[in-house]
Amino acid sequence: MFKSITVVIIAASTASSFAAVNPYPMALRASLSANAKSQSLNEWESSGFTPHDLFARFRAQGNAAEFCEALVALPPRDLALFEAELESPLNQRLLPCRDSLLGKLENHWNQFNTTTLLDVPTDPEAHRLPSLEKVVDPTTTRATVATGGLEKGEIAITLDDGPHPTRTRRILEIFKSWGVRATFFELGFQAHARPKVSRDVLAQGHSIGSHSWDHPNLPALAEKDLPAALAQIDRGRKAVEAAIGENFPFFRFPYGATNEILSKYVTDQGLVSFLWNMDSMDWKLRDPAELLKGLAAILDQGKPGIILFHDIHEQDVLVMEPFLQMLKDRAYSTVVFVPRKSPALLP
Ligand SMILES: [Zn+2]
């Protein structure tokens, strides 16, 4: 009698300790903490705990119920770190909790009223910023472009990882009303999923480079499988070209991470590789007020050059108009990079 009760108790406690081993809460915490600690995009990437890494591991061998349980438990401001992965077509049908999590984030973002962040005049006539073109010749620009050779008072706005189903267009509307042109670095799978948004970006006079197919760390991938890394570059570029019917010879390495072989390959393809010298830190600052404060500090250094944003993040949409107003207050001109057409291509 006693013996059988002991067996039952042991069985029950073993079962419950198995049930308690859900690895996802810890993985999500590791991701949030690595994000908070990182000082640069490259450092954040090297942590091995980016949402991209976590979701790739989940797709390879994950348990959807356990992953959902962990995601549902996050407060919205933490959940926001994983939003791009929740929205990604790659994960669309894998998580039963996806729609409710995205709904929770929508409510979270709706509470921010950015008109309180900075006094932006409502008169559209006041929304003008000088917009300049900087011609980049891929046949002579061999080195990676980090500052774009811009002069004092000039800033090139660049936006990566889109096109996003709704946010890219909202940013386009803001740019249109301010007369601003920018350079977008799109992911292949995103452009493939929504080519119409890419065409709208192009139609408004912006430049569009590519940014790989789905954002791996290319040097890390190249160490294991060089052809796969090169295919990421080619596939991303072709997808963007197929979406917009035009070929911009512009490329940006995911996380700005590259090595000698990859950089040479990109140059050999006739592509100019762009980095940045000002990071908005939007991959880390998810609160619009904090993001805008960081942007003010960057602009107060008075450097010219290339600033990095991501048109997939809601906080970027929310701060974009106040940011443009800050540029105006500091007498900046915005710059779009345009490729010099090779003589063979001219009509
Ligand atoms: Zn990126």
Coordinates of C-alpha atoms and ligand atoms in Angstrom, one line a residue:
M1 CA 0.0 0.0 0.0
F2 CA 2.6 2.6 1.1
K3 CA 4.9 1.4 -1.6
S4 CA 2.4 2.1 -4.3
I5 CA 1.6 5.6 -3.0
T6 CA 5.4 6.4 -3.0
V7 CA 5.5 5.3 -6.6
V8 CA 2.6 7.5 -7.5
I9 CA 4.1 10.5 -5.8
I10 CA 7.5 10.0 -7.5
A11 CA 5.7 9.6 -10.9
A12 CA 3.7 12.8 -10.3
S13 CA 6.7 14.9 -9.2
T14 CA 8.8 13.6 -12.2
A15 CA 6.0 14.5 -14.6
S16 CA 5.6 18.0 -13.1
S17 CA 9.4 18.6 -13.3
F18 CA 9.4 17.6 -16.9
A19 CA 6.4 19.9 -17.6
A20 CA 8.3 22.8 -15.9
V21 CA 11.2 22.5 -18.3
N22 CA 10.0 25.0 -20.9
P23 CA 13.2 26.4 -22.3
Y24 CA 11.6 29.5 -23.9
P25 CA 11.1 31.8 -20.9
M26 CA 14.8 31.6 -20.2
A27 CA 15.7 32.1 -23.9
L28 CA 13.4 35.1 -24.2
R29 CA 15.0 36.6 -21.0
A30 CA 18.5 36.0 -22.4
S31 CA 17.5 37.8 -25.6
L32 CA 16.0 40.8 -23.8
S33 CA 19.1 41.0 -21.5
A34 CA 21.6 40.7 -24.4
N35 CA 19.7 43.4 -26.3
A36 CA 19.7 45.7 -23.3
K37 CA 23.4 45.2 -22.7
S38 CA 24.6 45.6 -26.3
Q39 CA 26.1 48.9 -27.4
S40 CA 26.1 48.2 -31.1
L41 CA 24.1 46.2 -33.7
N42 CA 27.0 44.0 -34.3
E43 CA 27.5 43.2 -30.6
W44 CA 23.8 42.5 -30.3
E45 CA 24.0 40.1 -33.3
S46 CA 27.0 38.3 -31.8
S47 CA 25.1 37.5 -28.7
G48 CA 23.5 34.5 -30.5
F49 CA 20.2 35.5 -28.8
T50 CA 18.6 37.9 -31.3
P51 CA 14.9 37.3 -32.1
H52 CA 16.1 36.1 -35.5
D53 CA 18.3 33.4 -33.8
L54 CA 15.5 32.4 -31.4
F55 CA 12.9 32.0 -34.1
A56 CA 15.2 30.2 -36.4
R57 CA 15.9 27.7 -33.6
F58 CA 12.2 27.4 -33.0
R59 CA 11.5 26.7 -36.6
A60 CA 14.1 24.0 -36.7
Q61 CA 12.9 22.1 -33.7
G62 CA 10.5 24.0 -31.6
N63 CA 7.4 23.4 -29.5
A64 CA 4.7 25.9 -30.5
A65 CA 2.7 25.6 -27.3
E66 CA 5.7 26.1 -25.0
F67 CA 7.0 29.0 -27.1
C68 CA 3.5 30.7 -27.0
E69 CA 3.3 30.2 -23.3
A70 CA 6.5 32.1 -22.8
L71 CA 5.7 34.9 -25.3
V72 CA 2.2 35.4 -23.8
A73 CA 3.8 35.9 -20.4
L74 CA 5.9 38.9 -21.6
P75 CA 4.8 42.5 -20.9
P76 CA 4.1 44.3 -24.1
R77 CA 7.3 46.5 -24.0
D78 CA 9.4 43.3 -23.9
L79 CA 7.2 41.5 -26.4
A80 CA 7.9 44.4 -28.8
L81 CA 11.5 43.1 -29.2
F82 CA 10.1 40.1 -31.0
E83 CA 7.5 41.8 -33.1
A84 CA 9.3 41.7 -36.4
E85 CA 9.7 37.9 -36.1
L86 CA 6.0 37.5 -35.1
E87 CA 5.1 39.5 -38.2
S88 CA 7.5 37.7 -40.5
P89 CA 6.0 35.5 -43.2
L90 CA 8.5 32.9 -42.2
N91 CA 6.7 32.4 -38.9
Q92 CA 3.2 33.2 -40.0
R93 CA 1.5 29.8 -39.6
L94 CA 3.7 28.3 -36.9
L95 CA 2.4 30.0 -33.7
P96 CA -1.3 29.7 -32.7
C97 CA -0.8 32.7 -30.4
R98 CA 0.6 35.0 -33.1
D99 CA -2.6 37.0 -33.9
S100 CA -3.4 37.7 -30.2
L101 CA 0.2 38.7 -29.5
L102 CA 0.2 41.1 -32.5
G103 CA -3.2 42.5 -31.2
K104 CA -1.6 43.0 -27.8
L105 CA 1.3 45.0 -29.4
E106 CA -1.1 47.1 -31.5
N107 CA -2.8 48.2 -28.2
H108 CA 0.6 48.9 -26.7
W109 CA 1.6 51.1 -29.6
N110 CA -1.7 52.9 -29.7
Q111 CA -1.1 54.4 -26.2
F112 CA 1.8 56.5 -27.5
N113 CA 0.9 60.0 -28.5
T114 CA 4.0 61.4 -30.3
T115 CA 2.6 64.8 -30.7
T116 CA 3.7 65.3 -27.1
L117 CA 7.3 64.3 -27.9
L118 CA 8.2 67.4 -29.7
D119 CA 6.3 70.4 -30.9
V120 CA 5.8 69.8 -34.6
P121 CA 3.9 72.5 -36.4
T122 CA 0.6 71.2 -37.9
D123 CA 0.8 73.5 -40.9
P124 CA 2.1 71.4 -43.8
E125 CA 3.8 74.5 -45.3
A126 CA 6.2 74.3 -42.3
H127 CA 7.1 70.7 -43.2
R128 CA 9.9 71.2 -45.6
L129 CA 13.5 70.0 -45.5
P130 CA 16.1 70.4 -48.2
S131 CA 16.6 67.2 -50.2
L132 CA 19.8 66.6 -52.1
E133 CA 21.0 63.8 -54.3
K134 CA 24.4 62.2 -53.8
V135 CA 25.5 60.3 -56.9
V136 CA 27.4 57.1 -56.2
D137 CA 29.3 55.5 -59.0
P138 CA 29.7 51.7 -58.5
T139 CA 32.5 51.5 -61.0
T140 CA 34.7 53.8 -59.0
T141 CA 33.4 53.5 -55.4
R142 CA 35.3 50.4 -54.3
A143 CA 35.4 50.9 -50.6
T144 CA 32.5 50.5 -48.2
V145 CA 30.5 53.7 -47.9
A146 CA 30.2 54.6 -44.2
T147 CA 29.7 58.3 -44.1
G148 CA 28.8 58.8 -47.8
G149 CA 31.3 61.6 -48.2
L150 CA 28.6 64.1 -47.0
E151 CA 29.4 67.6 -45.9
K152 CA 28.6 69.3 -42.6
G153 CA 24.8 69.7 -42.2
E154 CA 24.0 66.8 -44.5
I155 CA 22.4 63.6 -43.4
A156 CA 21.3 60.5 -45.4
I157 CA 18.4 58.7 -43.9
T158 CA 18.6 54.9 -44.5
L159 CA 15.9 52.4 -43.5
D160 CA 16.6 48.6 -43.4
D161 CA 14.7 45.3 -43.2
G162 CA 11.4 46.3 -44.9
P163 CA 9.2 46.6 -46.7
H164 CA 6.7 46.3 -43.9
P165 CA 3.0 45.8 -44.7
T166 CA 1.9 49.0 -43.0
R167 CA 4.8 50.9 -41.5
T168 CA 6.8 51.5 -44.6
R169 CA 3.8 53.3 -46.2
R170 CA 3.2 55.5 -43.1
I171 CA 6.9 56.5 -43.3
L172 CA 6.5 57.2 -47.0
E173 CA 3.6 59.6 -46.2
I174 CA 5.7 61.5 -43.7
F175 CA 8.6 61.7 -46.2
K176 CA 6.3 62.9 -48.9
S177 CA 4.9 65.7 -46.7
W178 CA 8.4 66.8 -45.8
G179 CA 9.8 66.5 -49.3
V180 CA 12.4 64.0 -48.0
R181 CA 14.0 61.2 -50.0
A182 CA 15.8 58.3 -48.4
T183 CA 17.7 55.1 -49.2
F184 CA 15.9 51.8 -48.3
F185 CA 17.8 48.5 -47.9
E186 CA 15.2 45.8 -48.3
L187 CA 15.2 42.2 -47.5
G188 CA 14.5 39.8 -50.3
F189 CA 11.8 37.9 -48.6
Q190 CA 10.0 41.1 -47.6
A191 CA 10.1 42.5 -51.1
H192 CA 9.0 39.2 -52.5
A193 CA 6.0 39.1 -50.0
R194 CA 4.9 42.6 -50.8
P195 CA 6.3 43.9 -54.1
K196 CA 3.6 46.7 -54.3
V197 CA 5.0 48.4 -51.2
S198 CA 8.5 48.3 -52.7
R199 CA 7.1 49.8 -55.9
D200 CA 5.5 52.6 -53.9
V201 CA 8.9 53.3 -52.3
L202 CA 10.5 53.6 -55.7
A203 CA 7.6 55.6 -57.1
Q204 CA 8.2 58.3 -54.5
G205 CA 11.7 58.8 -55.6
H206 CA 13.6 56.9 -53.0
S207 CA 16.5 54.6 -53.7
I208 CA 16.3 50.9 -52.9
G209 CA 19.3 48.7 -52.2
S210 CA 19.2 45.0 -51.1
H211 CA 20.1 43.6 -47.7
S212 CA 20.3 39.8 -48.3
W213 CA 17.4 37.3 -48.5
D214 CA 16.5 36.9 -44.8
H215 CA 19.1 38.6 -42.7
P216 CA 21.6 36.0 -41.6
N217 CA 25.0 37.0 -40.2
L218 CA 26.8 36.4 -43.6
P219 CA 30.4 36.0 -42.3
A220 CA 29.2 33.3 -39.8
L221 CA 27.2 31.6 -42.5
A222 CA 30.2 31.8 -45.0
E223 CA 32.4 30.0 -42.5
K224 CA 30.0 27.0 -42.6
D225 CA 28.8 27.3 -46.1
L226 CA 30.2 30.0 -48.4
P227 CA 27.9 29.2 -51.4
A228 CA 24.9 29.7 -49.1
A229 CA 26.2 33.1 -48.0
L230 CA 26.8 34.2 -51.6
A231 CA 23.3 32.9 -52.5
Q232 CA 21.8 35.1 -49.7
I233 CA 23.3 38.1 -51.4
D234 CA 22.2 37.1 -54.9
R235 CA 18.7 36.0 -53.9
G236 CA 18.0 39.1 -51.9
R237 CA 19.2 41.3 -54.8
K238 CA 17.1 39.4 -57.4
A239 CA 14.0 39.5 -55.2
V240 CA 14.2 43.3 -54.8
E241 CA 14.9 43.7 -58.5
A242 CA 11.9 41.5 -59.4
A243 CA 9.7 43.5 -57.1
I244 CA 10.6 47.0 -58.4
G245 CA 11.7 46.1 -62.0
E246 CA 14.9 48.1 -61.5
N247 CA 18.4 47.4 -60.3
F248 CA 20.1 49.7 -57.8
P249 CA 23.7 48.6 -57.3
F250 CA 23.4 49.2 -53.6
F251 CA 23.9 46.7 -50.8
R252 CA 24.1 46.6 -47.0
F253 CA 25.4 43.7 -45.0
P254 CA 23.0 42.5 -42.3
Y255 CA 24.3 43.9 -39.0
G256 CA 27.1 45.6 -41.1
A257 CA 28.9 42.2 -40.7
T258 CA 31.3 41.2 -43.5
N259 CA 34.6 39.6 -44.2
E260 CA 37.2 40.0 -47.0
I261 CA 35.7 37.3 -49.3
L262 CA 32.2 38.6 -49.0
S263 CA 33.1 42.3 -49.4
K264 CA 35.1 41.3 -52.6
Y265 CA 32.2 39.3 -53.9
V266 CA 29.8 42.2 -53.4
T267 CA 32.2 44.6 -55.2
D268 CA 32.7 42.1 -58.0
Q269 CA 29.0 42.0 -58.5
G270 CA 29.1 45.8 -59.2
L271 CA 27.5 46.6 -55.9
V272 CA 28.4 49.4 -53.5
S273 CA 28.4 48.4 -49.9
F274 CA 26.9 50.9 -47.4
L275 CA 27.5 51.1 -43.7
W276 CA 26.4 53.9 -41.4
N277 CA 28.1 56.3 -38.9
M278 CA 25.1 57.1 -36.9
D279 CA 22.9 54.4 -35.4
S280 CA 19.5 55.4 -34.2
M281 CA 19.6 52.4 -31.8
D282 CA 16.0 51.6 -32.8
W283 CA 16.8 47.9 -32.5
K284 CA 17.2 48.5 -28.7
L285 CA 15.2 51.7 -27.8
R286 CA 11.6 50.6 -28.1
D287 CA 10.2 53.5 -26.2
P288 CA 9.6 56.4 -28.7
A289 CA 10.5 59.0 -26.1
E290 CA 13.8 57.3 -25.4
L291 CA 14.5 56.8 -29.1
L292 CA 13.9 60.5 -29.8
K293 CA 16.1 61.5 -26.9
G294 CA 18.9 59.4 -28.3
L295 CA 18.4 60.9 -31.8
A296 CA 18.7 64.4 -30.3
A297 CA 22.0 63.4 -28.7
I298 CA 23.3 62.1 -32.0
L299 CA 22.3 65.2 -33.9
D300 CA 23.8 67.4 -31.2
Q301 CA 27.2 66.0 -32.1
G302 CA 26.8 67.8 -35.4
K303 CA 28.3 65.0 -37.6
P304 CA 27.4 64.6 -41.2
G305 CA 26.8 61.2 -42.6
I306 CA 24.5 58.1 -42.8
I307 CA 21.9 57.3 -40.1
L308 CA 20.4 53.9 -39.7
F309 CA 16.7 53.3 -39.1
H310 CA 14.4 50.3 -39.6
D311 CA 11.0 50.8 -41.3
I312 CA 9.7 47.6 -39.6
H313 CA 9.6 49.1 -36.1
E314 CA 6.6 51.1 -34.8
Q315 CA 8.8 53.3 -32.7
D316 CA 10.5 54.5 -35.9
V317 CA 7.2 55.5 -37.5
L318 CA 6.2 57.3 -34.2
V319 CA 9.4 59.4 -34.0
M320 CA 10.0 60.0 -37.7
E321 CA 8.1 63.3 -37.9
P322 CA 9.6 64.7 -34.7
F323 CA 13.0 63.6 -36.0
L324 CA 12.5 65.5 -39.2
Q325 CA 11.5 68.5 -37.2
M326 CA 14.8 68.2 -35.2
L327 CA 16.7 68.1 -38.5
K328 CA 14.9 71.3 -39.5
D329 CA 15.6 73.0 -36.2
R330 CA 19.3 72.2 -36.7
A331 CA 19.3 73.3 -40.4
Y332 CA 20.1 69.9 -41.8
S333 CA 19.7 68.9 -45.5
T334 CA 18.6 65.4 -46.2
V335 CA 20.5 63.3 -48.8
V336 CA 19.4 60.4 -51.0
F337 CA 22.1 58.2 -52.7
V338 CA 21.5 57.6 -56.4
P339 CA 23.5 55.4 -58.6
R340 CA 25.4 56.9 -61.6
K341 CA 24.0 55.0 -64.6
S342 CA 26.8 53.4 -66.6
P343 CA 27.1 54.9 -70.1
A344 CA 26.0 51.5 -71.6
L345 CA 22.7 51.9 -69.8
L346 CA 22.0 55.5 -70.8
P347 CA 19.4 56.0 -73.5
Ligands
ZN1 ZN 19.1 44.7 -41.2

